[in-house]
Amino acid sequence: MSEIAKIQLGDKQYELPIITGSEDEKGIDISKLRALTNHVTLDIGFKNTGATKSAITYLDGENGILQYRGYPIEQLAEQSTFLEVAYLLINGDLPNKKELDYYTESIRHHTLVHEDMSRFFQAFPTGAHPMGILSTMVASLSTFYPESQDPNRAMADVELTITRLLAKLPTLAAMAHKYSLGQPLLYPKNSLNYIDNFLRMMFGLPVEEYEVDPVIADAMNKLLILHADHEQNCSASTVRIVGSSQANLYSSISAGVSALWGPLHGGANQAVIEMLESIRKDGGGMKKWIDKAKDKNDSFRLMGFGHRVYKNFDPRATIIKTACDNVLERLGIDDPILDLAKELEEVALKDQYFIDRKLFPNVDFYSGIIYKALGIPTEMFTVMFAIGRLPGWIAQWKEMVENNDPIGRPRQIYVGATRRDYVPMDKRS
Ligand code: ACO
């Protein structure tokens, strides 16, 4: 017998179906609620609201489980490559060798961006934040490929847009980085793989050969895989909602980049290092900052701690902590900021406030540390996250389109002024 939920409104009782997911997650299906009862639900921040049925990523925050299309994140991070994971997320299954070779080749062929785009970079003010640049550049791709704006375009065109996005995002990110340094741009070198090509465009110079360090390439591959999707988070939901109006994929992804930028979401990796810099400048005393984070009258929070869904540990943080240790050891890094990070982690994990609220370091705590060790400027950290998250955004957008999801349009409970008459200016107090 199918399960039902009963709600009582006044003297009337209504029955609502229970929906069960493939990992036995339960939800009350309220899609007919308003039609039946003339009531809506109120759930600010969507803490209890499932926005869609999705077959992409499974996340169990209580038990620290994260799976892409059923595959545990630990296995993917250890054994897979970022492009293979991108294929998996976007197409639903792991590719065979022929499929992966074809996929990799197609992406390789689209790494260049139109020369006209390089002129945009010159127009940004000095010191422009690379996330602002990235979202602008991604949105502007739609103007270079106007066929992408047709909501009824053929599937082959959509595939081409997806390929272009995956191929061009690292190039655009590296261009933003090079412009900010005042260094000459490096064009992609398509004989290299995705990660090595990106590292070379970021750190290479036209006057010398760039040698990719395999420990760094491995850490980068893991970081991108760990960030590749995280079900209905702030930026993924943004991409789906923007796309649900049939706005083109480039614009939807650009909106996702903007959503990711905020310090409570992807921007936390930048905020972690900025917080540690402030602690160091302040003399390094940890107690004052822990007390500030606990003080309800102080808006300061420990950046890189806590998560809306993970309440025991963030499985991505466990994997990345090891990669972080490897990178620090390999590079022989001795940085007071990194020592402070370790000290902060130790103190916070023993503090009753953080224990009671189940606040643990999230993936952004360690990813910021690795990026710093790699010599990536703080403002570029969230750009790195965006490159990793791109396949997830694309997969979420594609699923929304294929499922024919209706336009996203929440309801509200209006609490403003009730009807009143317009008062002419000379009668206002
Ligand atoms: N420092 C201090 N206290 C915290 C922190 C923190 N980082 N995070 C949560 N809390 C406290 C809250 O004050 C609240 O305490 P209370 O119950 O006494 O009022 C309790 O823990 C629950 O916090 P909420 O804000 O209700 O949790 P929510 O799920 O809404 O927020 C979030 C999750 C936004 C990630 C939050 O933990 C936070 O701001 N963390 C710092 C920013 C960060 O690292 N973001 C990256 C998240 S990972 C990602 O997006 C990729």
Short mmCIF file of N, CA and C in Angstrom, two decimals, residues 193-326:
data_model
loop_
_atom_site.label_atom_id
_atom_site.label_comp_id
_atom_site.label_asym_id
_atom_site.label_seq_id
_atom_site.Cartn_x
_atom_site.Cartn_y
_atom_site.Cartn_z
N ASN A 193 46.69 17.36 -21.55
CA ASN A 193 45.36 17.01 -21.07
C ASN A 193 44.71 18.23 -20.39
N TYR A 194 43.45 18.07 -20.01
CA TYR A 194 42.63 19.19 -19.52
C TYR A 194 43.30 19.92 -18.35
N ILE A 195 43.78 19.14 -17.37
CA ILE A 195 44.34 19.74 -16.15
C ILE A 195 45.69 20.39 -16.46
N ASP A 196 46.55 19.65 -17.18
CA ASP A 196 47.89 20.18 -17.47
C ASP A 196 47.79 21.44 -18.33
N ASN A 197 46.88 21.41 -19.27
CA ASN A 197 46.67 22.57 -20.14
C ASN A 197 46.29 23.80 -19.30
N PHE A 198 45.39 23.57 -18.36
CA PHE A 198 44.95 24.67 -17.51
C PHE A 198 46.09 25.20 -16.64
N LEU A 199 46.84 24.27 -16.02
CA LEU A 199 47.95 24.69 -15.15
C LEU A 199 48.97 25.50 -15.96
N ARG A 200 49.23 25.05 -17.20
CA ARG A 200 50.19 25.77 -18.03
C ARG A 200 49.67 27.17 -18.38
N MET A 201 48.39 27.27 -18.73
CA MET A 201 47.84 28.60 -19.08
C MET A 201 47.86 29.53 -17.86
N MET A 202 47.71 28.95 -16.66
CA MET A 202 47.72 29.76 -15.44
C MET A 202 49.12 30.20 -15.04
N PHE A 203 50.07 29.25 -15.09
CA PHE A 203 51.38 29.51 -14.47
C PHE A 203 52.54 29.60 -15.46
N GLY A 204 52.29 29.20 -16.73
CA GLY A 204 53.38 29.22 -17.71
C GLY A 204 53.65 30.62 -18.24
N LEU A 205 54.77 30.75 -18.93
CA LEU A 205 55.14 32.01 -19.60
C LEU A 205 55.57 31.67 -21.02
N PRO A 206 55.32 32.57 -21.98
CA PRO A 206 55.68 32.23 -23.37
C PRO A 206 57.18 32.07 -23.56
N VAL A 207 58.00 32.57 -22.62
CA VAL A 207 59.45 32.56 -22.83
C VAL A 207 60.13 31.27 -22.37
N GLU A 208 59.36 30.41 -21.71
CA GLU A 208 60.00 29.17 -21.24
C GLU A 208 59.00 28.02 -21.23
N GLU A 209 59.53 26.80 -21.20
CA GLU A 209 58.67 25.61 -21.13
C GLU A 209 58.07 25.53 -19.73
N TYR A 210 56.85 25.06 -19.63
CA TYR A 210 56.25 24.87 -18.31
C TYR A 210 56.15 23.38 -18.01
N GLU A 211 56.74 22.97 -16.91
CA GLU A 211 56.70 21.55 -16.52
C GLU A 211 55.61 21.33 -15.49
N VAL A 212 54.69 20.43 -15.78
CA VAL A 212 53.60 20.20 -14.83
C VAL A 212 54.08 19.24 -13.74
N ASP A 213 53.88 19.66 -12.48
CA ASP A 213 54.23 18.80 -11.34
C ASP A 213 53.08 17.80 -11.14
N PRO A 214 53.35 16.49 -11.22
CA PRO A 214 52.23 15.52 -11.12
C PRO A 214 51.49 15.56 -9.79
N VAL A 215 52.17 15.93 -8.69
CA VAL A 215 51.46 16.01 -7.39
C VAL A 215 50.44 17.15 -7.45
N ILE A 216 50.83 18.24 -8.07
CA ILE A 216 49.92 19.39 -8.17
C ILE A 216 48.77 19.06 -9.14
N ALA A 217 49.11 18.42 -10.25
CA ALA A 217 48.06 18.05 -11.21
C ALA A 217 47.06 17.08 -10.58
N ASP A 218 47.58 16.16 -9.77
CA ASP A 218 46.71 15.19 -9.11
C ASP A 218 45.77 15.88 -8.11
N ALA A 219 46.35 16.82 -7.33
CA ALA A 219 45.52 17.55 -6.36
C ALA A 219 44.45 18.36 -7.09
N MET A 220 44.83 18.97 -8.20
CA MET A 220 43.87 19.78 -8.97
C MET A 220 42.76 18.90 -9.54
N ASN A 221 43.13 17.72 -10.07
CA ASN A 221 42.15 16.78 -10.59
C ASN A 221 41.14 16.39 -9.50
N LYS A 222 41.67 16.11 -8.31
CA LYS A 222 40.80 15.72 -7.18
C LYS A 222 39.87 16.87 -6.80
N LEU A 223 40.47 18.07 -6.69
CA LEU A 223 39.65 19.23 -6.29
C LEU A 223 38.49 19.45 -7.25
N LEU A 224 38.79 19.36 -8.55
CA LEU A 224 37.72 19.59 -9.54
C LEU A 224 36.65 18.51 -9.42
N ILE A 225 37.08 17.26 -9.24
CA ILE A 225 36.10 16.16 -9.10
C ILE A 225 35.23 16.38 -7.85
N LEU A 226 35.87 16.75 -6.74
CA LEU A 226 35.12 16.92 -5.49
C LEU A 226 34.10 18.05 -5.57
N HIS A 227 34.40 19.03 -6.44
CA HIS A 227 33.49 20.17 -6.55
C HIS A 227 32.45 19.99 -7.65
N ALA A 228 32.53 18.87 -8.40
CA ALA A 228 31.79 18.79 -9.66
C ALA A 228 30.26 18.87 -9.54
N ASP A 229 29.70 18.36 -8.45
CA ASP A 229 28.25 18.57 -8.26
C ASP A 229 27.92 18.43 -6.79
N HIS A 230 26.82 19.04 -6.38
CA HIS A 230 26.41 18.92 -4.98
C HIS A 230 24.92 19.09 -4.85
N GLU A 231 24.21 18.45 -5.70
CA GLU A 231 22.74 18.48 -5.86
C GLU A 231 22.16 19.89 -5.76
N GLN A 232 21.02 20.09 -5.08
CA GLN A 232 20.28 21.36 -5.25
C GLN A 232 20.80 22.48 -4.35
N ASN A 233 22.06 22.83 -4.47
CA ASN A 233 22.60 23.94 -3.65
C ASN A 233 22.21 25.29 -4.29
N CYS A 234 22.73 26.36 -3.70
CA CYS A 234 22.34 27.71 -4.13
C CYS A 234 22.61 27.94 -5.62
N SER A 235 23.83 27.62 -6.09
CA SER A 235 24.15 27.93 -7.50
C SER A 235 23.45 26.96 -8.46
N ALA A 236 23.36 25.67 -8.09
CA ALA A 236 22.68 24.70 -8.98
C ALA A 236 21.21 25.07 -9.13
N SER A 237 20.58 25.47 -8.00
CA SER A 237 19.17 25.86 -8.07
C SER A 237 19.02 27.11 -8.91
N THR A 238 20.00 28.01 -8.80
CA THR A 238 19.96 29.23 -9.62
C THR A 238 20.01 28.87 -11.10
N VAL A 239 20.94 27.98 -11.46
CA VAL A 239 21.06 27.57 -12.87
C VAL A 239 19.74 26.97 -13.35
N ARG A 240 19.13 26.12 -12.52
CA ARG A 240 17.88 25.47 -12.94
C ARG A 240 16.76 26.50 -13.09
N ILE A 241 16.69 27.42 -12.13
CA ILE A 241 15.59 28.41 -12.18
C ILE A 241 15.76 29.34 -13.38
N VAL A 242 16.98 29.82 -13.60
CA VAL A 242 17.21 30.70 -14.75
C VAL A 242 16.90 29.93 -16.04
N GLY A 243 17.40 28.70 -16.12
CA GLY A 243 17.17 27.88 -17.31
C GLY A 243 15.70 27.55 -17.51
N SER A 244 14.93 27.51 -16.42
CA SER A 244 13.52 27.12 -16.54
C SER A 244 12.70 28.16 -17.30
N SER A 245 13.26 29.38 -17.44
CA SER A 245 12.55 30.39 -18.24
C SER A 245 12.91 30.24 -19.72
N GLN A 246 13.71 29.21 -20.03
CA GLN A 246 14.25 28.95 -21.37
C GLN A 246 15.32 29.96 -21.77
N ALA A 247 15.90 30.63 -20.78
CA ALA A 247 17.11 31.43 -21.05
C ALA A 247 18.18 30.44 -21.51
N ASN A 248 19.12 30.91 -22.34
CA ASN A 248 20.10 29.96 -22.90
C ASN A 248 21.06 29.44 -21.84
N LEU A 249 21.76 28.36 -22.21
CA LEU A 249 22.64 27.68 -21.25
C LEU A 249 23.78 28.59 -20.77
N TYR A 250 24.36 29.38 -21.67
CA TYR A 250 25.46 30.27 -21.24
C TYR A 250 24.97 31.23 -20.15
N SER A 251 23.79 31.83 -20.37
CA SER A 251 23.27 32.78 -19.38
C SER A 251 22.95 32.08 -18.07
N SER A 252 22.43 30.86 -18.17
CA SER A 252 22.09 30.11 -16.95
C SER A 252 23.36 29.82 -16.15
N ILE A 253 24.43 29.41 -16.86
CA ILE A 253 25.69 29.11 -16.17
C ILE A 253 26.30 30.39 -15.59
N SER A 254 26.17 31.49 -16.33
CA SER A 254 26.69 32.76 -15.83
C SER A 254 26.00 33.13 -14.51
N ALA A 255 24.69 32.88 -14.43
CA ALA A 255 23.96 33.14 -13.19
C ALA A 255 24.48 32.23 -12.08
N GLY A 256 24.81 30.99 -12.43
CA GLY A 256 25.38 30.06 -11.44
C GLY A 256 26.71 30.57 -10.91
N VAL A 257 27.53 31.12 -11.80
CA VAL A 257 28.83 31.68 -11.38
C VAL A 257 28.58 32.80 -10.36
N SER A 258 27.60 33.66 -10.64
CA SER A 258 27.32 34.77 -9.73
C SER A 258 26.84 34.25 -8.37
N ALA A 259 25.99 33.23 -8.40
CA ALA A 259 25.49 32.69 -7.12
C ALA A 259 26.62 32.06 -6.32
N LEU A 260 27.55 31.44 -7.02
CA LEU A 260 28.66 30.76 -6.34
C LEU A 260 29.59 31.76 -5.64
N TRP A 261 29.62 32.98 -6.16
CA TRP A 261 30.58 33.99 -5.73
C TRP A 261 30.42 34.34 -4.23
N GLY A 262 29.20 34.27 -3.72
CA GLY A 262 28.94 34.73 -2.35
C GLY A 262 29.74 33.96 -1.30
N PRO A 263 30.18 34.66 -0.22
CA PRO A 263 31.01 34.01 0.80
C PRO A 263 30.32 32.89 1.57
N LEU A 264 28.98 32.86 1.54
CA LEU A 264 28.31 31.75 2.24
C LEU A 264 28.27 30.51 1.36
N HIS A 265 28.65 30.65 0.10
CA HIS A 265 28.66 29.50 -0.83
C HIS A 265 30.11 29.33 -1.30
N GLY A 266 30.36 29.35 -2.59
CA GLY A 266 31.73 29.07 -3.08
C GLY A 266 32.75 30.11 -2.66
N GLY A 267 32.29 31.34 -2.43
CA GLY A 267 33.22 32.40 -2.03
C GLY A 267 33.86 32.15 -0.68
N ALA A 268 33.40 31.10 0.02
CA ALA A 268 33.97 30.80 1.35
C ALA A 268 35.45 30.47 1.26
N ASN A 269 35.90 29.87 0.12
CA ASN A 269 37.33 29.50 0.05
C ASN A 269 38.22 30.74 0.08
N GLN A 270 37.75 31.82 -0.56
CA GLN A 270 38.49 33.09 -0.47
C GLN A 270 38.38 33.66 0.94
N ALA A 271 37.16 33.59 1.50
CA ALA A 271 36.92 34.17 2.83
C ALA A 271 37.76 33.48 3.91
N VAL A 272 38.04 32.16 3.72
CA VAL A 272 38.83 31.42 4.72
C VAL A 272 40.23 32.06 4.84
N ILE A 273 40.86 32.27 3.69
CA ILE A 273 42.23 32.81 3.71
C ILE A 273 42.21 34.25 4.22
N GLU A 274 41.20 35.02 3.81
CA GLU A 274 41.11 36.42 4.30
C GLU A 274 40.93 36.45 5.81
N MET A 275 40.12 35.49 6.31
CA MET A 275 39.92 35.42 7.77
C MET A 275 41.25 35.09 8.46
N LEU A 276 41.98 34.12 7.90
CA LEU A 276 43.25 33.72 8.52
C LEU A 276 44.26 34.89 8.48
N GLU A 277 44.24 35.65 7.39
CA GLU A 277 45.12 36.83 7.30
C GLU A 277 44.77 37.82 8.41
N SER A 278 43.46 38.03 8.63
CA SER A 278 43.05 38.97 9.68
C SER A 278 43.50 38.48 11.04
N ILE A 279 43.38 37.16 11.27
CA ILE A 279 43.79 36.61 12.57
C ILE A 279 45.30 36.83 12.76
N ARG A 280 46.04 36.61 11.67
CA ARG A 280 47.51 36.77 11.78
C ARG A 280 47.87 38.24 12.05
N LYS A 281 47.23 39.14 11.30
CA LYS A 281 47.54 40.57 11.49
C LYS A 281 47.20 41.01 12.90
N ASP A 282 46.20 40.36 13.47
CA ASP A 282 45.72 40.73 14.80
C ASP A 282 46.62 40.16 15.90
N GLY A 283 47.60 39.37 15.52
CA GLY A 283 48.53 38.83 16.53
C GLY A 283 48.43 37.33 16.67
N GLY A 284 47.44 36.71 15.98
CA GLY A 284 47.38 35.25 15.95
C GLY A 284 46.66 34.61 17.12
N GLY A 285 46.15 35.43 18.08
CA GLY A 285 45.43 34.84 19.24
C GLY A 285 44.12 34.22 18.78
N MET A 286 43.98 32.90 18.97
CA MET A 286 42.82 32.19 18.43
C MET A 286 41.55 32.43 19.26
N LYS A 287 41.73 32.59 20.58
CA LYS A 287 40.57 32.62 21.48
C LYS A 287 39.60 33.75 21.10
N LYS A 288 40.18 34.93 20.84
CA LYS A 288 39.34 36.10 20.52
C LYS A 288 38.42 35.80 19.32
N TRP A 289 38.95 35.10 18.33
CA TRP A 289 38.19 34.86 17.10
C TRP A 289 37.16 33.76 17.29
N ILE A 290 37.53 32.77 18.10
CA ILE A 290 36.55 31.72 18.40
C ILE A 290 35.40 32.35 19.19
N ASP A 291 35.73 33.23 20.14
CA ASP A 291 34.69 33.89 20.94
C ASP A 291 33.81 34.76 20.05
N LYS A 292 34.41 35.45 19.09
CA LYS A 292 33.63 36.28 18.16
C LYS A 292 32.65 35.41 17.36
N ALA A 293 33.12 34.26 16.92
CA ALA A 293 32.27 33.37 16.11
C ALA A 293 31.10 32.85 16.93
N LYS A 294 31.31 32.74 18.26
CA LYS A 294 30.24 32.20 19.12
C LYS A 294 29.27 33.29 19.59
N ASP A 295 29.71 34.55 19.45
CA ASP A 295 28.92 35.66 19.98
C ASP A 295 27.76 36.00 19.04
N LYS A 296 26.54 35.86 19.53
CA LYS A 296 25.36 36.08 18.67
C LYS A 296 25.20 37.55 18.27
N ASN A 297 25.88 38.45 19.02
CA ASN A 297 25.78 39.88 18.65
C ASN A 297 26.86 40.28 17.65
N ASP A 298 27.67 39.32 17.27
CA ASP A 298 28.76 39.60 16.33
C ASP A 298 28.47 38.82 15.05
N SER A 299 28.55 39.49 13.92
CA SER A 299 28.19 38.81 12.66
C SER A 299 29.32 37.89 12.17
N PHE A 300 30.47 37.91 12.83
CA PHE A 300 31.60 37.09 12.37
C PHE A 300 31.29 35.60 12.51
N ARG A 301 31.62 34.84 11.48
CA ARG A 301 31.50 33.37 11.52
C ARG A 301 32.84 32.78 11.15
N LEU A 302 33.12 31.59 11.61
CA LEU A 302 34.35 30.93 11.17
C LEU A 302 34.13 30.45 9.75
N MET A 303 34.77 31.09 8.80
CA MET A 303 34.58 30.72 7.40
C MET A 303 35.21 29.34 7.16
N GLY A 304 34.54 28.56 6.33
CA GLY A 304 35.03 27.20 6.08
C GLY A 304 34.55 26.19 7.12
N PHE A 305 33.68 26.65 8.03
CA PHE A 305 33.10 25.73 9.02
C PHE A 305 31.59 25.70 8.85
N GLY A 306 31.01 24.52 9.01
CA GLY A 306 29.55 24.38 8.96
C GLY A 306 29.08 24.09 7.55
N HIS A 307 27.92 23.48 7.47
CA HIS A 307 27.33 23.16 6.18
C HIS A 307 25.84 22.95 6.36
N ARG A 308 25.07 23.40 5.36
CA ARG A 308 23.62 23.23 5.45
C ARG A 308 23.24 21.76 5.52
N VAL A 309 23.95 20.91 4.84
CA VAL A 309 23.52 19.51 4.76
C VAL A 309 24.40 18.57 5.59
N TYR A 310 25.72 18.74 5.52
CA TYR A 310 26.59 17.82 6.28
C TYR A 310 26.57 18.20 7.75
N LYS A 311 26.23 17.24 8.60
CA LYS A 311 26.18 17.54 10.02
C LYS A 311 27.11 16.64 10.82
N ASN A 312 27.89 15.80 10.20
CA ASN A 312 28.89 15.00 10.92
C ASN A 312 30.28 15.27 10.37
N PHE A 313 30.41 15.10 9.08
CA PHE A 313 31.63 15.53 8.41
C PHE A 313 31.32 15.70 6.93
N ASP A 314 32.18 16.46 6.27
CA ASP A 314 32.03 16.67 4.84
C ASP A 314 32.99 15.69 4.17
N PRO A 315 32.46 14.66 3.45
CA PRO A 315 33.36 13.64 2.90
C PRO A 315 34.39 14.23 1.94
N ARG A 316 34.04 15.34 1.31
CA ARG A 316 34.99 15.99 0.39
C ARG A 316 36.16 16.56 1.18
N ALA A 317 35.85 17.07 2.40
CA ALA A 317 36.92 17.67 3.22
C ALA A 317 37.91 16.60 3.65
N THR A 318 37.40 15.38 3.95
CA THR A 318 38.29 14.29 4.38
C THR A 318 39.28 13.95 3.27
N ILE A 319 38.78 13.87 2.03
CA ILE A 319 39.65 13.53 0.89
C ILE A 319 40.65 14.66 0.63
N ILE A 320 40.16 15.87 0.68
CA ILE A 320 41.00 16.99 0.28
C ILE A 320 42.06 17.30 1.34
N LYS A 321 41.76 16.94 2.58
CA LYS A 321 42.74 17.17 3.66
C LYS A 321 44.02 16.38 3.35
N THR A 322 43.86 15.13 2.88
CA THR A 322 45.03 14.31 2.55
C THR A 322 45.78 14.93 1.37
N ALA A 323 45.02 15.33 0.33
CA ALA A 323 45.67 15.96 -0.84
C ALA A 323 46.40 17.22 -0.41
N CYS A 324 45.80 17.94 0.52
CA CYS A 324 46.38 19.18 1.03
C CYS A 324 47.73 18.88 1.70
N ASP A 325 47.74 17.86 2.56
CA ASP A 325 49.00 17.48 3.23
C ASP A 325 50.06 17.11 2.20
N ASN A 326 49.68 16.34 1.15
CA ASN A 326 50.64 15.92 0.10
C ASN A 326 51.23 17.14 -0.60
#
